[in-house]
PDB file of C-alpha atoms in Angstrom:
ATOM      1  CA  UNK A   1      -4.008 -22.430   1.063  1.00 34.00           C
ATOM      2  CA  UNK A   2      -0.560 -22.103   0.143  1.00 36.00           C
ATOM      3  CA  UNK A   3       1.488 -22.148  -3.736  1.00 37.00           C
ATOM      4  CA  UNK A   4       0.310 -22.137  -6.898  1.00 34.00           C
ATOM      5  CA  UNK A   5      -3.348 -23.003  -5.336  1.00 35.00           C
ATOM      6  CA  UNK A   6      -3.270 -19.683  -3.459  1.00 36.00           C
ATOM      7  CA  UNK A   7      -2.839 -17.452  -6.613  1.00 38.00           C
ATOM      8  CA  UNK A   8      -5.197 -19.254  -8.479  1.00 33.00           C
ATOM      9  CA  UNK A   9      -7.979 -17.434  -5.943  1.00 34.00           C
ATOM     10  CA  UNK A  10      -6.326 -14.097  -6.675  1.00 36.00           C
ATOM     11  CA  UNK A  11      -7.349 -14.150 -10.653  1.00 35.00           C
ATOM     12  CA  UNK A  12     -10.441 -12.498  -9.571  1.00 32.00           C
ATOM     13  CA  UNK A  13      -9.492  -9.302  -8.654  1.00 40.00           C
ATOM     14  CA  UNK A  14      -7.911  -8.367 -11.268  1.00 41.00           C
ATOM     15  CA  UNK A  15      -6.593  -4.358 -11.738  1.00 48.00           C
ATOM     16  CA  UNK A  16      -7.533  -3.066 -15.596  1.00 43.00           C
ATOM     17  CA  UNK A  17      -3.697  -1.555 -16.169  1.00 53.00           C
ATOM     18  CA  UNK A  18      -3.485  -3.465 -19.385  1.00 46.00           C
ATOM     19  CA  UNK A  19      -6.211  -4.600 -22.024  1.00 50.00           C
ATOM     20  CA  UNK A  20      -6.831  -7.550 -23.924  1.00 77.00           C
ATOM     21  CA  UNK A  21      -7.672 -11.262 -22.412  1.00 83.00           C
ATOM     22  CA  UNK A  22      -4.274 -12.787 -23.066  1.00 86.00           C
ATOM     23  CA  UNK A  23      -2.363  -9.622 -21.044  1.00 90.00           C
ATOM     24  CA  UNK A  24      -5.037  -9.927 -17.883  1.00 92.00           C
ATOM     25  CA  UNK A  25      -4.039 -13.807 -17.896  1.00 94.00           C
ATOM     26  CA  UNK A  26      -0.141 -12.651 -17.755  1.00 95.00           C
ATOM     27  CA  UNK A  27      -1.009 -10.124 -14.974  1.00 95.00           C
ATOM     28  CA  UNK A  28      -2.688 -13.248 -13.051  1.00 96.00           C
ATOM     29  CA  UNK A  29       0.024 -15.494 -13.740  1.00 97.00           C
ATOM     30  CA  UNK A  30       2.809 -12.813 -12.233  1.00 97.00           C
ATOM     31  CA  UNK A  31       0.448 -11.871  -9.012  1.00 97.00           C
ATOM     32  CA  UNK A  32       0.539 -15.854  -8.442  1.00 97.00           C
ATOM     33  CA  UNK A  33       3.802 -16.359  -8.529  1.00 97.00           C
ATOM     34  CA  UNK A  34       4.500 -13.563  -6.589  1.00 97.00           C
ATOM     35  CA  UNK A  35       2.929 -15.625  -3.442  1.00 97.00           C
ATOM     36  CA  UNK A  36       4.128 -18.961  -4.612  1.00 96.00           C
ATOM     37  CA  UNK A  37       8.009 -18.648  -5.276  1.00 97.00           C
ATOM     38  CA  UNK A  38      10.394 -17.427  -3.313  1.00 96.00           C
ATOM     39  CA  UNK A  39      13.889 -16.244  -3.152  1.00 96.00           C
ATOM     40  CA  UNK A  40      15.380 -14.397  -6.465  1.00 97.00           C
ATOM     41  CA  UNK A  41      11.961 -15.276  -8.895  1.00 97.00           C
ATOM     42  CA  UNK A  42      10.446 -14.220  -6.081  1.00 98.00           C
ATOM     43  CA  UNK A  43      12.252 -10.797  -6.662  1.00 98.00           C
ATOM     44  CA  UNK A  44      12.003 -11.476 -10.517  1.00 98.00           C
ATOM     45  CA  UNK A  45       8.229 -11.813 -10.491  1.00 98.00           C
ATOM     46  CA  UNK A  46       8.014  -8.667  -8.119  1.00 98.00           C
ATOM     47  CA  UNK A  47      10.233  -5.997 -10.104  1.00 98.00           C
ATOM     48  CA  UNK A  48       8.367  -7.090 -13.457  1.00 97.00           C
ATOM     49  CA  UNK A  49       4.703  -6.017 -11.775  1.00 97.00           C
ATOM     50  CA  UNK A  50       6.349  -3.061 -10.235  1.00 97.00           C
ATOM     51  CA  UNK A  51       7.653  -2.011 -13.812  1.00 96.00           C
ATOM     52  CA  UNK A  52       4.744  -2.333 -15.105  1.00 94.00           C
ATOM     53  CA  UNK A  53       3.148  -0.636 -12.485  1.00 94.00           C
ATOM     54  CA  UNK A  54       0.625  -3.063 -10.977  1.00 95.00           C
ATOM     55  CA  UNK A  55       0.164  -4.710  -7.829  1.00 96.00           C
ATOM     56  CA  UNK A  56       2.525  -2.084  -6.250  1.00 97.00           C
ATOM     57  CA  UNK A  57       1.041  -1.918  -2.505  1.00 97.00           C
ATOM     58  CA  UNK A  58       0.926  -5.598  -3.003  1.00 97.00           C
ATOM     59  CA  UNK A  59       4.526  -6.127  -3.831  1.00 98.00           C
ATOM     60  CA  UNK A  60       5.276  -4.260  -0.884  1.00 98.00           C
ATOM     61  CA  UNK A  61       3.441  -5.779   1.908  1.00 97.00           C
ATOM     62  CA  UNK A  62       4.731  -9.129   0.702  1.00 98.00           C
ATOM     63  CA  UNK A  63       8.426  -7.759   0.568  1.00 98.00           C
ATOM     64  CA  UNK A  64       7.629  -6.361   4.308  1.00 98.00           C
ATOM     65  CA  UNK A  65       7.603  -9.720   5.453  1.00 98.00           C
ATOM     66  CA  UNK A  66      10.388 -11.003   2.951  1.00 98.00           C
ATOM     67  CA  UNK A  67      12.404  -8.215   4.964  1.00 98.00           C
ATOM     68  CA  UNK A  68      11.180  -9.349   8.439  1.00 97.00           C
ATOM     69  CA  UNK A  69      11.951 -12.606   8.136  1.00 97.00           C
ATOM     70  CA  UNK A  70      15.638 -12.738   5.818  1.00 97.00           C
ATOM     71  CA  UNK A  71      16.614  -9.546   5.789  1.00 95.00           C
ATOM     72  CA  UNK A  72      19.417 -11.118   8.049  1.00 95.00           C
ATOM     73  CA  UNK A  73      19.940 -13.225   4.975  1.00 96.00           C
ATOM     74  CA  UNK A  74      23.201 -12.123   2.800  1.00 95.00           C
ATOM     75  CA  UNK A  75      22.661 -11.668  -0.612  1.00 96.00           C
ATOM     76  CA  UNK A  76      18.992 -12.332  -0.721  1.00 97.00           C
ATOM     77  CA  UNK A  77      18.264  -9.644   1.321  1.00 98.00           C
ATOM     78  CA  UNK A  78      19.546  -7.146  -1.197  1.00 98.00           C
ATOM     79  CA  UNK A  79      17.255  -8.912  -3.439  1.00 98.00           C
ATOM     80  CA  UNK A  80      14.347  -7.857  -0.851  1.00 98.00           C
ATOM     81  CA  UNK A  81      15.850  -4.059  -0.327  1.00 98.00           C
ATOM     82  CA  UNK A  82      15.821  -3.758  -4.334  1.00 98.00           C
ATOM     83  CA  UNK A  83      12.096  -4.660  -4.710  1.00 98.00           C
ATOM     84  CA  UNK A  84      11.259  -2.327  -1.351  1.00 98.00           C
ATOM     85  CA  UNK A  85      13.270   0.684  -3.007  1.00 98.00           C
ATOM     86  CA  UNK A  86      11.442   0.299  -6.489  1.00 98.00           C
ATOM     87  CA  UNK A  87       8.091  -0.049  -4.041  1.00 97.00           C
ATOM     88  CA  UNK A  88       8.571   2.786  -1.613  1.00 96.00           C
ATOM     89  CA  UNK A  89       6.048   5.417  -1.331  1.00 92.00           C
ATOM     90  CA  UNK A  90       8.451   8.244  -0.845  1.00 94.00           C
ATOM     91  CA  UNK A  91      11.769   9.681  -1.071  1.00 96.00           C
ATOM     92  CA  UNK A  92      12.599   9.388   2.493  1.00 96.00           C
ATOM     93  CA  UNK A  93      11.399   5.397   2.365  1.00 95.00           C
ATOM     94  CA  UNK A  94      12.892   4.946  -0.686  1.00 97.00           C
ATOM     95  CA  UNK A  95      16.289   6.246   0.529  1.00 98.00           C
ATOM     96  CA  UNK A  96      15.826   4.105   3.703  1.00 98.00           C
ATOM     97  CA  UNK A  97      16.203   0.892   1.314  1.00 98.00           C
ATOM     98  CA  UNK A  98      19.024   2.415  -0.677  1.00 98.00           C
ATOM     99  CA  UNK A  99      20.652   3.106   1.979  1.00 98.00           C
ATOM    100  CA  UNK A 100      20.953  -0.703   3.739  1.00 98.00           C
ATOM    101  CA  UNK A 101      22.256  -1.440   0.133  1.00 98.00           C
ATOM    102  CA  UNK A 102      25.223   0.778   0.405  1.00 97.00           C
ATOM    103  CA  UNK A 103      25.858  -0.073   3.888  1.00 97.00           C
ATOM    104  CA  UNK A 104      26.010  -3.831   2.618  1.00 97.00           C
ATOM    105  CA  UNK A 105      28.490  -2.580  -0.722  1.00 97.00           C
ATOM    106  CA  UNK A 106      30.809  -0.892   1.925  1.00 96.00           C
ATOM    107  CA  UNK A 107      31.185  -3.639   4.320  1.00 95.00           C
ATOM    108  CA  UNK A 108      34.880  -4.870   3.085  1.00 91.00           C
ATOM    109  CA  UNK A 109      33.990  -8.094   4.646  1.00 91.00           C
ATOM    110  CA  UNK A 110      30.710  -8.649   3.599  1.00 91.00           C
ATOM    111  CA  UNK A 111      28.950 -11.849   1.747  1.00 94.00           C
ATOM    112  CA  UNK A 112      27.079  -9.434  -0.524  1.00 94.00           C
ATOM    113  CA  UNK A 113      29.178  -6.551  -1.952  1.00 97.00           C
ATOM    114  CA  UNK A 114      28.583  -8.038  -5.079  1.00 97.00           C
ATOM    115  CA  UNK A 115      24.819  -8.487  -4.953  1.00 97.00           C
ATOM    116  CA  UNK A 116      25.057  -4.644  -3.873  1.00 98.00           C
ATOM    117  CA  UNK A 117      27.191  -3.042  -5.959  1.00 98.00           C
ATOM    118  CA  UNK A 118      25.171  -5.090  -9.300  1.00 98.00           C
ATOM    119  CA  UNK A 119      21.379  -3.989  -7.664  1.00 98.00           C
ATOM    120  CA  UNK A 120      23.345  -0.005  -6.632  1.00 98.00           C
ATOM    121  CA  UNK A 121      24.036   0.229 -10.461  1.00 97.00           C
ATOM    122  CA  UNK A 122      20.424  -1.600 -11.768  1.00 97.00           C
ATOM    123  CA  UNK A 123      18.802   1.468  -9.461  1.00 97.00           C
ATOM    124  CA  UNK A 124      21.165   4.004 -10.904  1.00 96.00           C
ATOM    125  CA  UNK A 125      22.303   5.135  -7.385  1.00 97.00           C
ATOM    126  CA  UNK A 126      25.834   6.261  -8.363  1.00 97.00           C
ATOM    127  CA  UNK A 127      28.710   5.402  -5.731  1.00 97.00           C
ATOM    128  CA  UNK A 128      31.829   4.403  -7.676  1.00 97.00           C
ATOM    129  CA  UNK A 129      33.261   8.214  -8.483  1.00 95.00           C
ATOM    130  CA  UNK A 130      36.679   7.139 -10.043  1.00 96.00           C
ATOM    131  CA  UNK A 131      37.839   4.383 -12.405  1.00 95.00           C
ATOM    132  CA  UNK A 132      37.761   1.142 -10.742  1.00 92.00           C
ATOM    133  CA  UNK A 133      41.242  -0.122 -10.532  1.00 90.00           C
ATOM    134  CA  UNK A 134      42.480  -3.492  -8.656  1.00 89.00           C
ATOM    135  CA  UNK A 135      39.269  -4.761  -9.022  1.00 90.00           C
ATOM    136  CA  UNK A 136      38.794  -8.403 -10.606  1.00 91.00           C
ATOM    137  CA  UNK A 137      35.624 -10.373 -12.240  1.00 94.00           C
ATOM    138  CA  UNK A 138      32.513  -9.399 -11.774  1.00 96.00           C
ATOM    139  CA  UNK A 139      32.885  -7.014  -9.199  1.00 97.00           C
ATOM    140  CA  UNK A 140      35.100  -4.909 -11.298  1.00 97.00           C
ATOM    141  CA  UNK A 141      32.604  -5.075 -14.265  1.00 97.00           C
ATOM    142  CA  UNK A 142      30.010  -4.159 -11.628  1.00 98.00           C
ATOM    143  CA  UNK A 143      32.080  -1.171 -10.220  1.00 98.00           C
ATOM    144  CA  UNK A 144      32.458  -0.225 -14.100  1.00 98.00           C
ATOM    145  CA  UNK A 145      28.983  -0.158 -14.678  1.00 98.00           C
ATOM    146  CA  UNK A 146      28.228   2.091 -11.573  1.00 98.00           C
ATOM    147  CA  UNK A 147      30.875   4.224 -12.440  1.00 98.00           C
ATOM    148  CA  UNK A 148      29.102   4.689 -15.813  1.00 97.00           C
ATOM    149  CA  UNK A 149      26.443   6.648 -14.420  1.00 97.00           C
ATOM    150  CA  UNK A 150      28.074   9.574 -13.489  1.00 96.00           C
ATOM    151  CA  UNK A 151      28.517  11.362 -16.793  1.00 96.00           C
ATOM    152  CA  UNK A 152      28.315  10.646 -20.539  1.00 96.00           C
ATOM    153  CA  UNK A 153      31.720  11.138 -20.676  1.00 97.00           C
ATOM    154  CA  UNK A 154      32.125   8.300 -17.910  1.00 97.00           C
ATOM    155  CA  UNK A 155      29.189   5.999 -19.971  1.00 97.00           C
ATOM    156  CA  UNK A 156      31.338   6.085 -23.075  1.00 97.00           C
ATOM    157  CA  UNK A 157      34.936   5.253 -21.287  1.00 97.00           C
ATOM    158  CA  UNK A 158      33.065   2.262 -19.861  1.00 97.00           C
ATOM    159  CA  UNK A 159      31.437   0.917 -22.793  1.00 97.00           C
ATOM    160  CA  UNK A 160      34.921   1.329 -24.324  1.00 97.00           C
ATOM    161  CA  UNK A 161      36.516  -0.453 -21.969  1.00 97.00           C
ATOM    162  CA  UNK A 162      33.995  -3.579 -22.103  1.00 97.00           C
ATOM    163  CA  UNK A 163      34.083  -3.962 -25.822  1.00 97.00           C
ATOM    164  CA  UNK A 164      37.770  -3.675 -26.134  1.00 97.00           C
ATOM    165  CA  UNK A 165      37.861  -6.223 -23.524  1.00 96.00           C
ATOM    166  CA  UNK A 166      35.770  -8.294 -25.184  1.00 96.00           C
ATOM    167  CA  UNK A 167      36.937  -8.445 -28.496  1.00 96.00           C
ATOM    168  CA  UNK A 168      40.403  -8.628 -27.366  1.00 94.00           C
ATOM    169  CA  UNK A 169      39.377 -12.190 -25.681  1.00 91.00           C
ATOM    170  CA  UNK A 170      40.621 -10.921 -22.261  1.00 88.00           C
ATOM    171  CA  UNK A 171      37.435 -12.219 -20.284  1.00 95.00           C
ATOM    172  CA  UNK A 172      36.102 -15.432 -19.101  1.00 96.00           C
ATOM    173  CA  UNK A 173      33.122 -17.048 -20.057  1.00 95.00           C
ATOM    174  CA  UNK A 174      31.299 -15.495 -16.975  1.00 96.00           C
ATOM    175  CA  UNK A 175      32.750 -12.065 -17.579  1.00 97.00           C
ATOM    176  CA  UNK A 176      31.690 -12.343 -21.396  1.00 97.00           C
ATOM    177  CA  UNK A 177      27.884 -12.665 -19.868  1.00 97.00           C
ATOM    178  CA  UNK A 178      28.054 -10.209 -17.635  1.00 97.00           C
ATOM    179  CA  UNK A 179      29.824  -7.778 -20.201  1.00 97.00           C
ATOM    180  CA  UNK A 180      26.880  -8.647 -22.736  1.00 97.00           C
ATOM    181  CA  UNK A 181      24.385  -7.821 -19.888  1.00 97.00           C
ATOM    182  CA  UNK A 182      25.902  -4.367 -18.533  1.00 98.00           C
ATOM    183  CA  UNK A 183      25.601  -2.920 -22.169  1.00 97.00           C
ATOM    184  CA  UNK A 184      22.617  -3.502 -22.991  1.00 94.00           C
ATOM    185  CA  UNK A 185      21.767  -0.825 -20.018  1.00 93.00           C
ATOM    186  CA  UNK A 186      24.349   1.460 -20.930  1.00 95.00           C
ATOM    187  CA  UNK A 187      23.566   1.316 -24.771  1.00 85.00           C
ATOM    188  CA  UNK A 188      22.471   2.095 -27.100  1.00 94.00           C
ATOM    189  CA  UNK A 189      25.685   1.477 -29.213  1.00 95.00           C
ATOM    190  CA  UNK A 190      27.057   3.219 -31.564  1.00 95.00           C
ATOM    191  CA  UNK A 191      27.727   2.065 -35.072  1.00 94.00           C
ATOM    192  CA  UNK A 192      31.119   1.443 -34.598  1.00 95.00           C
ATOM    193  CA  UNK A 193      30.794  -0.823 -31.169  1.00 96.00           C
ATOM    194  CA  UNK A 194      27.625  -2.744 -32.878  1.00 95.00           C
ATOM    195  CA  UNK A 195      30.222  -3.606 -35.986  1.00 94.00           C
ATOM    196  CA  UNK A 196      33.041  -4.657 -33.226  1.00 96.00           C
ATOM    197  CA  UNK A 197      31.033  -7.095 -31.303  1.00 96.00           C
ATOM    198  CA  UNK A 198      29.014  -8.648 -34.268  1.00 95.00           C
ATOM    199  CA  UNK A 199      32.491  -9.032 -36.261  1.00 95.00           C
ATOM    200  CA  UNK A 200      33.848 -10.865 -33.269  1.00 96.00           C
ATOM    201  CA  UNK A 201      31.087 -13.331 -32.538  1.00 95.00           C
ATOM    202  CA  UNK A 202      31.496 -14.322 -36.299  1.00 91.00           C
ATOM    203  CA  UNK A 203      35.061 -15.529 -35.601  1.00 92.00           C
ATOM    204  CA  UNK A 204      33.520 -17.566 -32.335  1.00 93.00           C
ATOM    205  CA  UNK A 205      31.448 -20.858 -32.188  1.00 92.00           C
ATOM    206  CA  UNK A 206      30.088 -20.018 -29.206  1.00 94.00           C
ATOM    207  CA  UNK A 207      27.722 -21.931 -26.746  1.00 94.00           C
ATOM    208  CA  UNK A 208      24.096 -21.422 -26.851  1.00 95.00           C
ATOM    209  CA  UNK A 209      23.985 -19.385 -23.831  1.00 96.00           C
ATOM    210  CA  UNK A 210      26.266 -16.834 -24.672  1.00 96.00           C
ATOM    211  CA  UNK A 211      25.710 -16.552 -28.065  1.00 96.00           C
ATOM    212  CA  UNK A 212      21.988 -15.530 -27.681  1.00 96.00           C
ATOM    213  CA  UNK A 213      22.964 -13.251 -24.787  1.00 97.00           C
ATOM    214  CA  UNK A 214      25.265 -11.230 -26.924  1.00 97.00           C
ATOM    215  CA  UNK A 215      22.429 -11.712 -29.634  1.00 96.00           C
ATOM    216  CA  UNK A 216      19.933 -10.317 -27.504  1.00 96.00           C
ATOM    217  CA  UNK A 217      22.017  -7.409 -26.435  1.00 97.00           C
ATOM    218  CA  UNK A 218      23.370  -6.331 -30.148  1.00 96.00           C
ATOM    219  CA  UNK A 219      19.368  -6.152 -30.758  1.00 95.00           C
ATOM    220  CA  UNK A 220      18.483  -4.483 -27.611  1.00 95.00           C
ATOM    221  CA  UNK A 221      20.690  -1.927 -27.991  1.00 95.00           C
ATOM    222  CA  UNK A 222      20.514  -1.671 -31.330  1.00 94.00           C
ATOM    223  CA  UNK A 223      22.085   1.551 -33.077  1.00 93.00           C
ATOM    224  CA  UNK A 224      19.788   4.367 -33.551  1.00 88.00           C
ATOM    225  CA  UNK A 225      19.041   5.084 -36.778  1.00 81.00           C
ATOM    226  CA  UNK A 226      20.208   2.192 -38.548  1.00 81.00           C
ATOM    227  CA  UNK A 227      18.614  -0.024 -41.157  1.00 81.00           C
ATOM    228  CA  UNK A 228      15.936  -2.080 -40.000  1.00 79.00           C
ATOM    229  CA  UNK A 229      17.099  -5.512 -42.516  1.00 83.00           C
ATOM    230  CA  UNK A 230      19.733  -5.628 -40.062  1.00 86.00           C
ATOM    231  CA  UNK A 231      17.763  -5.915 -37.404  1.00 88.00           C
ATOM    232  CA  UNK A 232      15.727  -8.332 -38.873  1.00 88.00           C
ATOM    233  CA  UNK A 233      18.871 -10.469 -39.299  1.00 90.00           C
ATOM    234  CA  UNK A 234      19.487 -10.283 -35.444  1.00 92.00           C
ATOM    235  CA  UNK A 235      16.057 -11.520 -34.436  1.00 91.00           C
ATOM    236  CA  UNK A 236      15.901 -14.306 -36.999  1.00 90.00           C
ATOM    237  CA  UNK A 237      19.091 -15.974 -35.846  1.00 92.00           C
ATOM    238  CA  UNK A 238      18.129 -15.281 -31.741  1.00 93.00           C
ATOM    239  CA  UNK A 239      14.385 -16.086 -31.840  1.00 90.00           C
ATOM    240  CA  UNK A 240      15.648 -19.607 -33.828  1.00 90.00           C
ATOM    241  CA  UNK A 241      16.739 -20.512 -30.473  1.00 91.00           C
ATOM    242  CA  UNK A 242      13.726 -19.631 -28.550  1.00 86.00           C
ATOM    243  CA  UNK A 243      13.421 -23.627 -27.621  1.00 85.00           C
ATOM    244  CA  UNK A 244      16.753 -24.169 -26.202  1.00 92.00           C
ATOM    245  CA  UNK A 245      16.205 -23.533 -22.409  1.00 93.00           C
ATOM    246  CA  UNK A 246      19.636 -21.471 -22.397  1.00 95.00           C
ATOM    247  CA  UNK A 247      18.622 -19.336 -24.701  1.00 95.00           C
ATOM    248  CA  UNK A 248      15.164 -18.447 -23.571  1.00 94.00           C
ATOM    249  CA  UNK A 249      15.575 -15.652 -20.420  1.00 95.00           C
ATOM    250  CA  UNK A 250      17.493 -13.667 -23.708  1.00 96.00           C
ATOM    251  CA  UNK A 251      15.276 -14.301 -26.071  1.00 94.00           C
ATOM    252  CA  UNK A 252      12.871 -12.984 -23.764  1.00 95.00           C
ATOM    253  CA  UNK A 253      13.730  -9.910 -22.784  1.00 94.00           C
ATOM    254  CA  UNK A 254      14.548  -8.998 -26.825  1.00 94.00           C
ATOM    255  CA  UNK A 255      11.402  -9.659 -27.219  1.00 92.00           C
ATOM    256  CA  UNK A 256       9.936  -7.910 -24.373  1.00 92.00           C
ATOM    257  CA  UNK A 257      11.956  -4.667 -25.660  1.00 91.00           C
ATOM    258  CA  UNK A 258      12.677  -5.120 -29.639  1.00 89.00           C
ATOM    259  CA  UNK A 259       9.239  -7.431 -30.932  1.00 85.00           C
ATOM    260  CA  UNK A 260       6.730  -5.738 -32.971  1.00 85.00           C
ATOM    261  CA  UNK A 261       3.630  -7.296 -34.745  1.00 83.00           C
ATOM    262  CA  UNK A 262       5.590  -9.948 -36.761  1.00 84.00           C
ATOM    263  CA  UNK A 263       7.067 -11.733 -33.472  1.00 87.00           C
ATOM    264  CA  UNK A 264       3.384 -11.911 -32.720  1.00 86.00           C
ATOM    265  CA  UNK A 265       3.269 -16.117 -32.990  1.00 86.00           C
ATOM    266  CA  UNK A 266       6.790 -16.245 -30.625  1.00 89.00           C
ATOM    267  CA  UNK A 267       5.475 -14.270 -28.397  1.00 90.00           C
ATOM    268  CA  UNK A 268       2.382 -16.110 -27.975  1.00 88.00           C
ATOM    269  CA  UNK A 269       4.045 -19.728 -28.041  1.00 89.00           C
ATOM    270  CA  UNK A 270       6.647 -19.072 -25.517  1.00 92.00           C
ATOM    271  CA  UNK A 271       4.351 -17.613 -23.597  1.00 93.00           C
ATOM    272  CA  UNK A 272       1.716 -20.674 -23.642  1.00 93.00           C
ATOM    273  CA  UNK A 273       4.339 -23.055 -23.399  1.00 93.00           C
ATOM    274  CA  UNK A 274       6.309 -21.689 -20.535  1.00 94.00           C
ATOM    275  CA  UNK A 275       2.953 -21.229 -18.412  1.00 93.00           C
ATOM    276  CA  UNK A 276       2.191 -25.008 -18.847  1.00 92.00           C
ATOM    277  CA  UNK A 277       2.737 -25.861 -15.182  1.00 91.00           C
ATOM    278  CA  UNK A 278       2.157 -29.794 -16.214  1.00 89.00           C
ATOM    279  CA  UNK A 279       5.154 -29.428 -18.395  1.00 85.00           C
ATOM    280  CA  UNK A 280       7.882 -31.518 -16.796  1.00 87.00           C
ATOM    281  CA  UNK A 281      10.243 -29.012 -18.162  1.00 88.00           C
ATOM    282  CA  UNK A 282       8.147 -25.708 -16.129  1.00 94.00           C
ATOM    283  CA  UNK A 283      10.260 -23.433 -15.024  1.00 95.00           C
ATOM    284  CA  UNK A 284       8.694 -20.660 -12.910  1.00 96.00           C
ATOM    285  CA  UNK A 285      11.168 -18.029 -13.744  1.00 96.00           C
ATOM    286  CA  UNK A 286      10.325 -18.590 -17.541  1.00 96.00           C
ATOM    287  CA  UNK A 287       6.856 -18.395 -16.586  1.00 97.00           C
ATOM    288  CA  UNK A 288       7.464 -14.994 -15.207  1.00 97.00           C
ATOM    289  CA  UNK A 289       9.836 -13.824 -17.409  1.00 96.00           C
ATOM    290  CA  UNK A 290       7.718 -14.544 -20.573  1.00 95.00           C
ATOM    291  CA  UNK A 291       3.947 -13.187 -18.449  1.00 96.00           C
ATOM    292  CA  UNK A 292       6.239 -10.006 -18.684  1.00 96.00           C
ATOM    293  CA  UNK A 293       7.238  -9.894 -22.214  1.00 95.00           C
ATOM    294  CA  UNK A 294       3.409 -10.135 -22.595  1.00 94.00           C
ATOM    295  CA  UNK A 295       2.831  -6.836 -20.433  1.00 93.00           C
ATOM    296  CA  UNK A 296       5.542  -5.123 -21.844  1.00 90.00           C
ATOM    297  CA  UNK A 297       4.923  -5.910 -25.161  1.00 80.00           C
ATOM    298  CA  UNK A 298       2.638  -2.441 -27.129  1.00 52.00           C
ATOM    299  CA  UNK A 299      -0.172  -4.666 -29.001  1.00 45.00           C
ATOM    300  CA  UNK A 300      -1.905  -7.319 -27.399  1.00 44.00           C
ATOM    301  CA  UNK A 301      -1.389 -11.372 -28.340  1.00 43.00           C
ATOM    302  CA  UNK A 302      -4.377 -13.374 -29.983  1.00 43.00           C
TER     303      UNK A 302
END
């Protein structure tokens, strides 16, 4: 039995690494769709149980065979070496999968340097030592982001770099996202770089997508220490858009991170709606993404 069918068997066996009725349904829903998607949710589905700590042997076996049959497959396959290095039972397995990665990254004519060079910095395995110069697009902001994790010092050059960038209107609509999405990792921001980036989006009318990424990411990495109204303010104009299928992987993972007992409704009707799998608008990466906010999330939804 194969698909959706074939999870729905697996909701009895259950592990107890979360409580409360509505969290063991969004630990079913993600072992499911680990067996029934493929490719990148595939990978999606996988790295949310492994963060979460669950299913881990599991995640593993499956990604075995992921491995045996496309790890000849570029780009995917450093999806597949990403899970196995976040799944490996030891430093010297671990390293095994971190090292095919890097292998891929310094291929000069490889498909995937990209792929491997964004999954080298997600894992924090450090292999751009000087300032990326030369570099364009993505892989440059990539290369900045890996270089970020060599010092402090390094972090803060970076996350200069990016907002000035930004603000100044230098990047495309692509870079913008990926910009957005590389500092909320390498936040949280200071004062000074919150005010820069909210000032600018207020000149902007920009589109839905963007606009709730940056949202998401100015809450995410939210100063520390700074008053919670504004906060507020953040999630009131992001979560508004919670509907609009653009906005919802970034509303998401806000909420995932940033929600507290108040965003207790959202949570539970983006959940409920994005597990309808009669919906003609189901999307199994929302599905996943939102079984995760669930997990993640400190207090259980009614």
């Amino acid at each position: 039995m194969k698909g959706f069918q074939m999870g729905l068997l697996l909701l009895i066996s259950i592990p107890l690494c979360s409580k409360g009725q509505t969290k063991q349904m969004a630990l079913a829903d993600l072992k499911s769709l680990l067996y029934s998607e493929k490719e990148w949710i595939k990978v999606h589905v996988a790295e949310f149980l492994l963060w979460r700590n669950c299913y881990v042997d599991e995640v593993r076996v499956e990604f075995l065979k992921e491995e045996e049959q496309f790890g000849h497959v570029p780009k995917y396959r450093i999806g597949i070496w990403r899970v196995l290095v976040q799944a490996a039972t030891d430093e010297k397995n671990k390293q095994y999968w971190i090292d095919k990665i890097m292998a891929a990254y310094r291929n000069p004519e490889g498909e995937d340097r990209l792929h491997a060079i964004e999954t080298l910095a997600k894992l924090q395995v450090g292999v751009v030592q000087d300032l990326p110069a030369g570099l364009e697009s993505s892989f440059r902001l990539y290369s900045l982001w890996n270089y970020a994790l060599g010092s402090e010092k390094k972090k803060q050059i970076v996350k200069n770099i990016l907002i000035r960038d930004l603000v100044s209107n230098k990047l495309t609509e692509l870079e913008m996202h990926v910009t957005s999405y590389i500092l909320r990792y390498i936040g949280p921001l200071a004062e000074n770089e919150y005010v820069q980036v909210k000032t600018w989006m207020q000149t902007k009318d920009l589109e839905t997508a963007l606009r709730s990424n940056l949202l998401a990411t100015l809450l995410i990495a939210y100063p520390e220490n700074q008053p919670a109204n504004e906060q507020s303010e953040l999630k009131k104009e992001l979560f508004a858009m919670f509907r609009d299928a653009e906005a919802i992987p970034h509303v998401t993972m806000a909420l995932a991170q940033k929600s507290d007992d108040n965003d207790q409704q959202i949570v539970s009707d983006m959940y409920k709606t994005m597990r309808d799998i009669k919906s003609g608008n189901y999307n199994s990466d929302f599905h996943a993404m939102t079984a995760y906010m669930v997990l993640k999330r400190g207090e259980d939804v009614k």
